[in-house]
Coordinates of C-alpha atoms in Angstrom, one line a residue:
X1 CA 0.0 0.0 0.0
X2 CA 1.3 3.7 -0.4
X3 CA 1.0 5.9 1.7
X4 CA 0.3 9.7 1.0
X5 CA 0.6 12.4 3.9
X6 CA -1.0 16.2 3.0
X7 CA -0.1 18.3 6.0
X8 CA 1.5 21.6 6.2
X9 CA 3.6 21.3 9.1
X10 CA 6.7 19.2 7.9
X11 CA 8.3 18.4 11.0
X12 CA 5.3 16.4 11.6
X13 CA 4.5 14.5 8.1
X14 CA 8.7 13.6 8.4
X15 CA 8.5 12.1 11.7
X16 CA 5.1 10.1 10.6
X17 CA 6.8 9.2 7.7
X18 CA 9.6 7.9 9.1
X19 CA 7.7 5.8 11.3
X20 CA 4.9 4.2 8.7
X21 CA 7.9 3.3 6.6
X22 CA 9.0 0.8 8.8
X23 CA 5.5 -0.7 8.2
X24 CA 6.4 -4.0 5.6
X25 CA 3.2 -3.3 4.1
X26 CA 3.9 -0.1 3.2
X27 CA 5.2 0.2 0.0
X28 CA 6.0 3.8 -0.5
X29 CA 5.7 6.9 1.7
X30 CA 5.1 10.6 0.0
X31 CA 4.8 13.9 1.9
X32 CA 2.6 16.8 0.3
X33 CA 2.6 20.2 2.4
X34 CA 1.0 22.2 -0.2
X35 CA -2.7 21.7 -1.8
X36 CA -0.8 22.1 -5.6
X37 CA 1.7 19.1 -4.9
X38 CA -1.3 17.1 -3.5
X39 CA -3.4 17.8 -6.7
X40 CA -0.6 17.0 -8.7
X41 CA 0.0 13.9 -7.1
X42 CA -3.4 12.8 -7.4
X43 CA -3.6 13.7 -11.4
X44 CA 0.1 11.2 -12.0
X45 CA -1.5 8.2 -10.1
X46 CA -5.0 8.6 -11.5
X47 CA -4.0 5.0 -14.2
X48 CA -2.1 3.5 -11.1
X49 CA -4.9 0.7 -9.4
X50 CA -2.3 -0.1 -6.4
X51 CA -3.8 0.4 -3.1
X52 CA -3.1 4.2 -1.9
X53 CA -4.0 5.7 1.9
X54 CA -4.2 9.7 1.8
X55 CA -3.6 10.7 5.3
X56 CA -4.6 14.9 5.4
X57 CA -5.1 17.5 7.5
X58 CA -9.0 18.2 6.8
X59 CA -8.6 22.2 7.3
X60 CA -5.7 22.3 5.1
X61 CA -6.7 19.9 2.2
X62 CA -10.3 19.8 2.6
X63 CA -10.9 18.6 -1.2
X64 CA -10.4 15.1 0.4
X65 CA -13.2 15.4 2.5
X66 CA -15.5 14.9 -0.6
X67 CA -13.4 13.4 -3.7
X68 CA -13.5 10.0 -2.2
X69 CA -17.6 10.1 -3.4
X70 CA -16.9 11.1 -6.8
X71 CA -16.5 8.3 -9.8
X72 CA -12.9 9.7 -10.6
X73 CA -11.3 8.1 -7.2
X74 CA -10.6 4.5 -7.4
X75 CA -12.1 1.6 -5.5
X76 CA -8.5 0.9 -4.0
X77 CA -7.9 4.5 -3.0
X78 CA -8.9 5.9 0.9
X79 CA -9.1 9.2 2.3
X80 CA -8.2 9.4 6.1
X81 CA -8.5 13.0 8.2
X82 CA -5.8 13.6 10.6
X83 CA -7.5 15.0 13.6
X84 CA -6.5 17.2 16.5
X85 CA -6.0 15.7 19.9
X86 CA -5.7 11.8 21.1
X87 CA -8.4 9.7 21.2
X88 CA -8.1 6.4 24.0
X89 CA -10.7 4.7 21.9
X90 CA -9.4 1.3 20.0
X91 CA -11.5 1.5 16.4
X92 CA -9.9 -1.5 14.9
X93 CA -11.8 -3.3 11.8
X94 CA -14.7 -0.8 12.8
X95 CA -13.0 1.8 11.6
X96 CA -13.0 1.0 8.1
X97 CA -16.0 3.3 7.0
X98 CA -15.3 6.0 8.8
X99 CA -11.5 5.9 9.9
X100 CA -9.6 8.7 11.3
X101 CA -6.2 9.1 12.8
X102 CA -5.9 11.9 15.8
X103 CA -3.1 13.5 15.6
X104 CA -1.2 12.3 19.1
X105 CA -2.3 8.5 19.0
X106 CA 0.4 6.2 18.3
X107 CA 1.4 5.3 15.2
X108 CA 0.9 1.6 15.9
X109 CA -2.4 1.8 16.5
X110 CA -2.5 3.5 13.0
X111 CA -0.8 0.7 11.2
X112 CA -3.6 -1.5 12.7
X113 CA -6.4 0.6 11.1
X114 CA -4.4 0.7 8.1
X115 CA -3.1 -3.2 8.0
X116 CA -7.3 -3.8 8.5
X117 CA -8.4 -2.1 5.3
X118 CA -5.3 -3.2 3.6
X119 CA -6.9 -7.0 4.3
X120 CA -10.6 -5.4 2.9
X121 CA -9.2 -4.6 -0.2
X122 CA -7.5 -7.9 -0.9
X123 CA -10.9 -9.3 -0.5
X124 CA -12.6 -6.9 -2.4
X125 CA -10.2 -7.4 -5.4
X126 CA -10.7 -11.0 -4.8
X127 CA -13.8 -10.3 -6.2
X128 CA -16.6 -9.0 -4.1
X129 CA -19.1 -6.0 -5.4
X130 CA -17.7 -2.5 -4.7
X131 CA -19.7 -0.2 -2.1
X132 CA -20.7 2.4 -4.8
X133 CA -21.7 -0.6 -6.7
X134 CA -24.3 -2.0 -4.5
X135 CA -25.9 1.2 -3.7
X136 CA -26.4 1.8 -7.5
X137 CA -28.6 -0.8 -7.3
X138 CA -30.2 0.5 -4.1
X139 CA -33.6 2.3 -4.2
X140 CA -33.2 6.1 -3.4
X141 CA -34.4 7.5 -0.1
X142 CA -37.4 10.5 -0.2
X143 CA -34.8 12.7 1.3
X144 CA -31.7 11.2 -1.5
X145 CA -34.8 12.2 -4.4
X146 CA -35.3 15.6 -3.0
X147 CA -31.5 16.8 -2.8
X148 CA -31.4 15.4 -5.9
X149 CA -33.8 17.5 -7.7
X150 CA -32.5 20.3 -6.0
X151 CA -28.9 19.6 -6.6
X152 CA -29.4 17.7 -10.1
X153 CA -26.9 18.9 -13.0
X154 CA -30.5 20.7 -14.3
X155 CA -31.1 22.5 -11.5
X156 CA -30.2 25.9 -11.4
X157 CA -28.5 25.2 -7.7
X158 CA -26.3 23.0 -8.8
X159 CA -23.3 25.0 -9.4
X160 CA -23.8 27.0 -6.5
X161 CA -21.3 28.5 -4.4
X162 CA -23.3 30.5 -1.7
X163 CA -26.1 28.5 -0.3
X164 CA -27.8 30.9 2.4
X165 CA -30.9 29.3 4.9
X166 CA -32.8 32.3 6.8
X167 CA -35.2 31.2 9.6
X168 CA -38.0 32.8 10.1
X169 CA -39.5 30.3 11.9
X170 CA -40.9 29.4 15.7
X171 CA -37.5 29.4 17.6
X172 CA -38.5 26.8 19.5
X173 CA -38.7 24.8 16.7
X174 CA -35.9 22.5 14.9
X175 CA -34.5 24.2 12.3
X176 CA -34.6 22.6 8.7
X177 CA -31.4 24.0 7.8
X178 CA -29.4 21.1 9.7
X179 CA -32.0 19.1 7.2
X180 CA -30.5 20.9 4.2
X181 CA -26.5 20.8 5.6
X182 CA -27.1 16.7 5.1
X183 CA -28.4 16.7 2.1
X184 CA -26.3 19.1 0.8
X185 CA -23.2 16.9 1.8
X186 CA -25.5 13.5 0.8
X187 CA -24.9 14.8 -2.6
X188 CA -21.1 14.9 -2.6
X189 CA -20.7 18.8 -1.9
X190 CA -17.6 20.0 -0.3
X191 CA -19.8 22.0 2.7
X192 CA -18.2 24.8 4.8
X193 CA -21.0 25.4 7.4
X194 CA -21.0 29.6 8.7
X195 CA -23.5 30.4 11.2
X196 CA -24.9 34.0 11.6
X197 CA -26.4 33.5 15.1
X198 CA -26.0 33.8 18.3
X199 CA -23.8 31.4 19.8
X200 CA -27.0 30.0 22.2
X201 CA -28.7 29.0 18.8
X202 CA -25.6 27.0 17.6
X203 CA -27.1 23.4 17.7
X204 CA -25.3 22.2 14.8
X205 CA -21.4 22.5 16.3
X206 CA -21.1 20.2 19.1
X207 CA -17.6 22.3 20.5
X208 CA -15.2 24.9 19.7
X209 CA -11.5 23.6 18.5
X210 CA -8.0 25.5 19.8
X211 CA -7.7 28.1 17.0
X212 CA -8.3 31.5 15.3
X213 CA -12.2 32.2 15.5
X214 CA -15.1 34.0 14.1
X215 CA -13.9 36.5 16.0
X216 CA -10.5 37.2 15.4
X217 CA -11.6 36.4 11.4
X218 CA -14.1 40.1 11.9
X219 CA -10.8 41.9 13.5
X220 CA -8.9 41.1 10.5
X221 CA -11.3 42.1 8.0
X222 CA -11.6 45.4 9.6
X223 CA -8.1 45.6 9.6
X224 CA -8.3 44.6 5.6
X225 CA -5.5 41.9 6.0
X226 CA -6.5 38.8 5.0
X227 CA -6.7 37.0 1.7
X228 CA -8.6 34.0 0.8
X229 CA -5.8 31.5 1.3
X230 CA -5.8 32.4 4.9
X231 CA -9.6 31.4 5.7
X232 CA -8.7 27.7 6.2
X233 CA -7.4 28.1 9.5
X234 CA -10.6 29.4 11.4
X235 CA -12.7 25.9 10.3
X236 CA -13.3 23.0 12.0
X237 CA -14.4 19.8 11.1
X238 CA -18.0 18.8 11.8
X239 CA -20.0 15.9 12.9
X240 CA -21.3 14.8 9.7
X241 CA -18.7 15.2 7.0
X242 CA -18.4 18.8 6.9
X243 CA -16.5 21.8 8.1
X244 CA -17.5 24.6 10.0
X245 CA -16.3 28.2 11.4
X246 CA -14.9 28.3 14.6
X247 CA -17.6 29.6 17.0
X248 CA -17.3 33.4 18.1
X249 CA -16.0 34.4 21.6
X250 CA -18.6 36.4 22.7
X251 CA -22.3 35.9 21.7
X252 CA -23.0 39.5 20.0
X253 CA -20.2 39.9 17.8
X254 CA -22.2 38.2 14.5
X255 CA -25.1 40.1 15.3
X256 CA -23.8 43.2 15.7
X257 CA -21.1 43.2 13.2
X258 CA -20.7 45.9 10.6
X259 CA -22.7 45.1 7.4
X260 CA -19.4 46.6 5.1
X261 CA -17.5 43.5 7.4
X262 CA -20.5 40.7 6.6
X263 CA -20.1 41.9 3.2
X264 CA -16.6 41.4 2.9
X265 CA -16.8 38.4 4.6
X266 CA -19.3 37.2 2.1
X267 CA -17.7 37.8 -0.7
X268 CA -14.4 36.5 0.2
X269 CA -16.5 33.0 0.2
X270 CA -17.2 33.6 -2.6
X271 CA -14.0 34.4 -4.0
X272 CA -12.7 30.8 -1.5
X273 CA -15.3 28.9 -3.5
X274 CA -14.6 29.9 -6.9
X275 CA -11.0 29.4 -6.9
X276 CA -11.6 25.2 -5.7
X277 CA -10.3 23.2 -8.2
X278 CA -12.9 20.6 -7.8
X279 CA -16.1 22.9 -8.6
X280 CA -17.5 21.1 -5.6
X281 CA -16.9 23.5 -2.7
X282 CA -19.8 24.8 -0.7
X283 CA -20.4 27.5 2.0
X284 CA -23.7 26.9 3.2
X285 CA -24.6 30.1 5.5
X286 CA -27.3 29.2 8.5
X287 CA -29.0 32.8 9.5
X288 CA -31.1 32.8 12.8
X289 CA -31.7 35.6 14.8
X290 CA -29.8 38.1 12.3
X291 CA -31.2 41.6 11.4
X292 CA -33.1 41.6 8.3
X293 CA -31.4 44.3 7.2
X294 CA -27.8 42.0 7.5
X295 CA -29.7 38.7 6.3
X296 CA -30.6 41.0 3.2
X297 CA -26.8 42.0 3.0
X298 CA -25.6 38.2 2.8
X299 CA -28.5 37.4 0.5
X300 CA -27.9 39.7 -2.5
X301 CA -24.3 37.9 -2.6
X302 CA -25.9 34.4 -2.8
X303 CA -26.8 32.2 -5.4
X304 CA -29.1 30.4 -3.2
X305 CA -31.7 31.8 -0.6
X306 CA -33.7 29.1 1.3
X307 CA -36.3 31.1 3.1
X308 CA -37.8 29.1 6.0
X309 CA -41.2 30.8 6.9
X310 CA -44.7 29.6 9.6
X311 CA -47.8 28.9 7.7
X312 CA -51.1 30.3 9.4
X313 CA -53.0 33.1 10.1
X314 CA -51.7 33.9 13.4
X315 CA -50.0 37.2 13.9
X316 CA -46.3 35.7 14.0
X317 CA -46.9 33.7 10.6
X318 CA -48.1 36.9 8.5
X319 CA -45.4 39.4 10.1
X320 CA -42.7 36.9 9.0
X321 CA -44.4 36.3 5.8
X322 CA -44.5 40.1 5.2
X323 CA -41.1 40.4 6.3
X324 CA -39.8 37.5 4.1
X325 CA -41.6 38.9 1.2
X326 CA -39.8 42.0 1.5
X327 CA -36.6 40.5 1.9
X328 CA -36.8 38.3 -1.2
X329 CA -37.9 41.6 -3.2
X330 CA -34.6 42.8 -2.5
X331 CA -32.5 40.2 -4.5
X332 CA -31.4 39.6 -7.5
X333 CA -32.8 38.1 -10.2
X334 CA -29.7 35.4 -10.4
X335 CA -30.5 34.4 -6.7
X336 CA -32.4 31.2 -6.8
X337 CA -35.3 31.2 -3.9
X338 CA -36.6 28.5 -2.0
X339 CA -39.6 28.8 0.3
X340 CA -39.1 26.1 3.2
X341 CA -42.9 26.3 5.2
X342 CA -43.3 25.1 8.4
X343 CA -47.0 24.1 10.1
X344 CA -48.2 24.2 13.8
X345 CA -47.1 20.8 13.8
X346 CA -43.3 21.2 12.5
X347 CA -44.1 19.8 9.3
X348 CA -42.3 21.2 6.5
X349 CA -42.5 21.7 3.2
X350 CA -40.4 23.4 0.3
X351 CA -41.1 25.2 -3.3
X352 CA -38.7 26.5 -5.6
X353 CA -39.5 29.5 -6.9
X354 CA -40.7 29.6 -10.3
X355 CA -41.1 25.4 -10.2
X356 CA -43.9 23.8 -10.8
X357 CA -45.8 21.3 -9.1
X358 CA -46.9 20.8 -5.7
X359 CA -44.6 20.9 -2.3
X360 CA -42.2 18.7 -1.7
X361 CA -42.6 17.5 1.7
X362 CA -38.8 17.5 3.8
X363 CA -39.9 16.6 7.1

């Protein structure tokens, strides 16, 4: 098997390097510390079928977060994060879906993973059906038919870059943008999750890593010294295949943040997204609890705006369907809207604009 590691810091990838090379099973050992060598790598092996193990930092290379679902990656080929901290917990052959390395385990335990899925593939070569192969054959899901009309190479969202949620909702209600953030990564996007909210209303990030936050990101844009290279270092991986800002330190500071600073901010995603090589990177932007005045801010820069609104007659369901009407009058043409509507019950629904048809139930 050979062995790729992408990481920046090379003191590191050298000293795991000269470890995993003392593995008999592995058969070569490559270090990649910037995302060009790594995509240059991958384009000279692309005829090579040997077994290959990419070992990455997943802030630093983050396109292997989502390549490993595309048809171009081989059967033989795995993608494993490197991730912060030590973990006491023994994954063995359970691993094999989902395996990660933290960064302070031992390497041993490592070349146990990694001799485990080394013995998968032989069977697999050996002539058992592939993973992607079997669930070709699978019957879709109602929610793998939905992101798939929404995300479909037709669909004017497919190429999207900017994918912005606004709640307008009962708060005390879930959310369907967590909904949307899995489906959006069901279909193979690479998702960078922002939240505009109050950190109280952050359900969807479970902790906040060591690093540069939120934050410190709004101090250097009003300072005007960042360039989109440097936005990698204030994510985090998530839960569910994705990553995510770092959390703000205090509670206010998205809220009551400049709206020439969101708009920086926005379009240097934009200007991130745009410059992936893959075409497949994805900042989806959850807004709860944000003026409307600021949600309008981030959503004339979007290419998406997923409005999530009460139905009903009450007085809370028509002032946020006023208000939602007149934020949607304020964007542009080339901003694709979709009405997400929630019941008494929490039911939810969701219409494209300009579709046809009847709602598509979500939830």
């Amino acid at each position: 098997m050979d062995l790729i590691i992408a990481d920046s810091d090379r003191f590191y990838t050298a000293a795991l390097a000269d470890r995993l090379r003392r593995w008999d099973k592995a058969d070569h050992v490559t270090q990649c510390s910037k995302t060009e060598e790594l995509h240059q790598l991958i384009a000279e092996r692309k005829g090579d079928k040997s077994p290959a193990c990419f070992l990455f930092n997943p802030v630093e290379f983050n396109a292997l977060l989502h390549l490993p679902h595309k048809s171009v990656w081989p059967d033989c080929w795995l993608a494993v994060p490197i991730l912060p901290g030590q973990t006491t917990v023994d994954l063995g052959e359970k691993a094999y879906h989902g395996m990660v390395y933290h960064r302070f385990d031992t390497v041993g335990s490592l070349i146990n993973q990694l001799a485990s899925i080394d013995t998968h593939h032989a069977k697999t070569v050996s002539g058992s059906m592939s993973v992607s192969e079997k669930k070709a054959g699978e019957p879709k899901t109602e929610d793998q038919r939905t992101a798939g009309s929404l995300l479909s190479a037709e669909s004017p969202t497919a190429d999207a870059k900017l994918w912005l949620h606004i709640s307008l909702s009962n708060p005390n209600q879930k959310s369907a943008s967590r909904q949307r953030l899995e489906k959006l990564v069901a279909v193979g996007r690479q998702v960078i999750y922002l939240p505009l909210m109050p950190t109280y209303l952050m359900d969807t990030i479970h902790e906040r890593t060591q690093g540069p936050t939120l934050s410190d990101l709004l101090l250097r844009l009003l300072g005007d010294a960042i360039k989109v290279d440097d936005l990698g270092c204030y994510w985090q991986t998530g839960t569910s295949s994705f990553l995510c800002f770092r959390p703000p330190e205090r509670s206010d500071d998205l809220l009551t943040c400049d709206l020439s600073i969101l708009r920086r901010l926005i379009l240097l995603l934009r200007e991130k997204a745009v410059a992936d090589p893959t075409g497949q990177m994805l900042f989806f932007i959850d807004c709860r609890c944000l003026p409307l005045t600021a949600a309008a801010t981030v959503g004339v820069l979007c290419d998406v705006c997923e409005l999530e609104m009460p139905q009903g007659q009450n007085f809370m369901a028509r002032a946020a369907q006023t208000e939602g009407s007149r934020l949607l009058a304020k964007l542009p043409a080339s901003c694709q809207v979709i009405r997400c509507l929630c019941n008494d019950s929490g039911k939810k629904s969701i219409k494209r604009e300009g579709g046809s048809g009847p709602l598509v139930r979500i939830s």
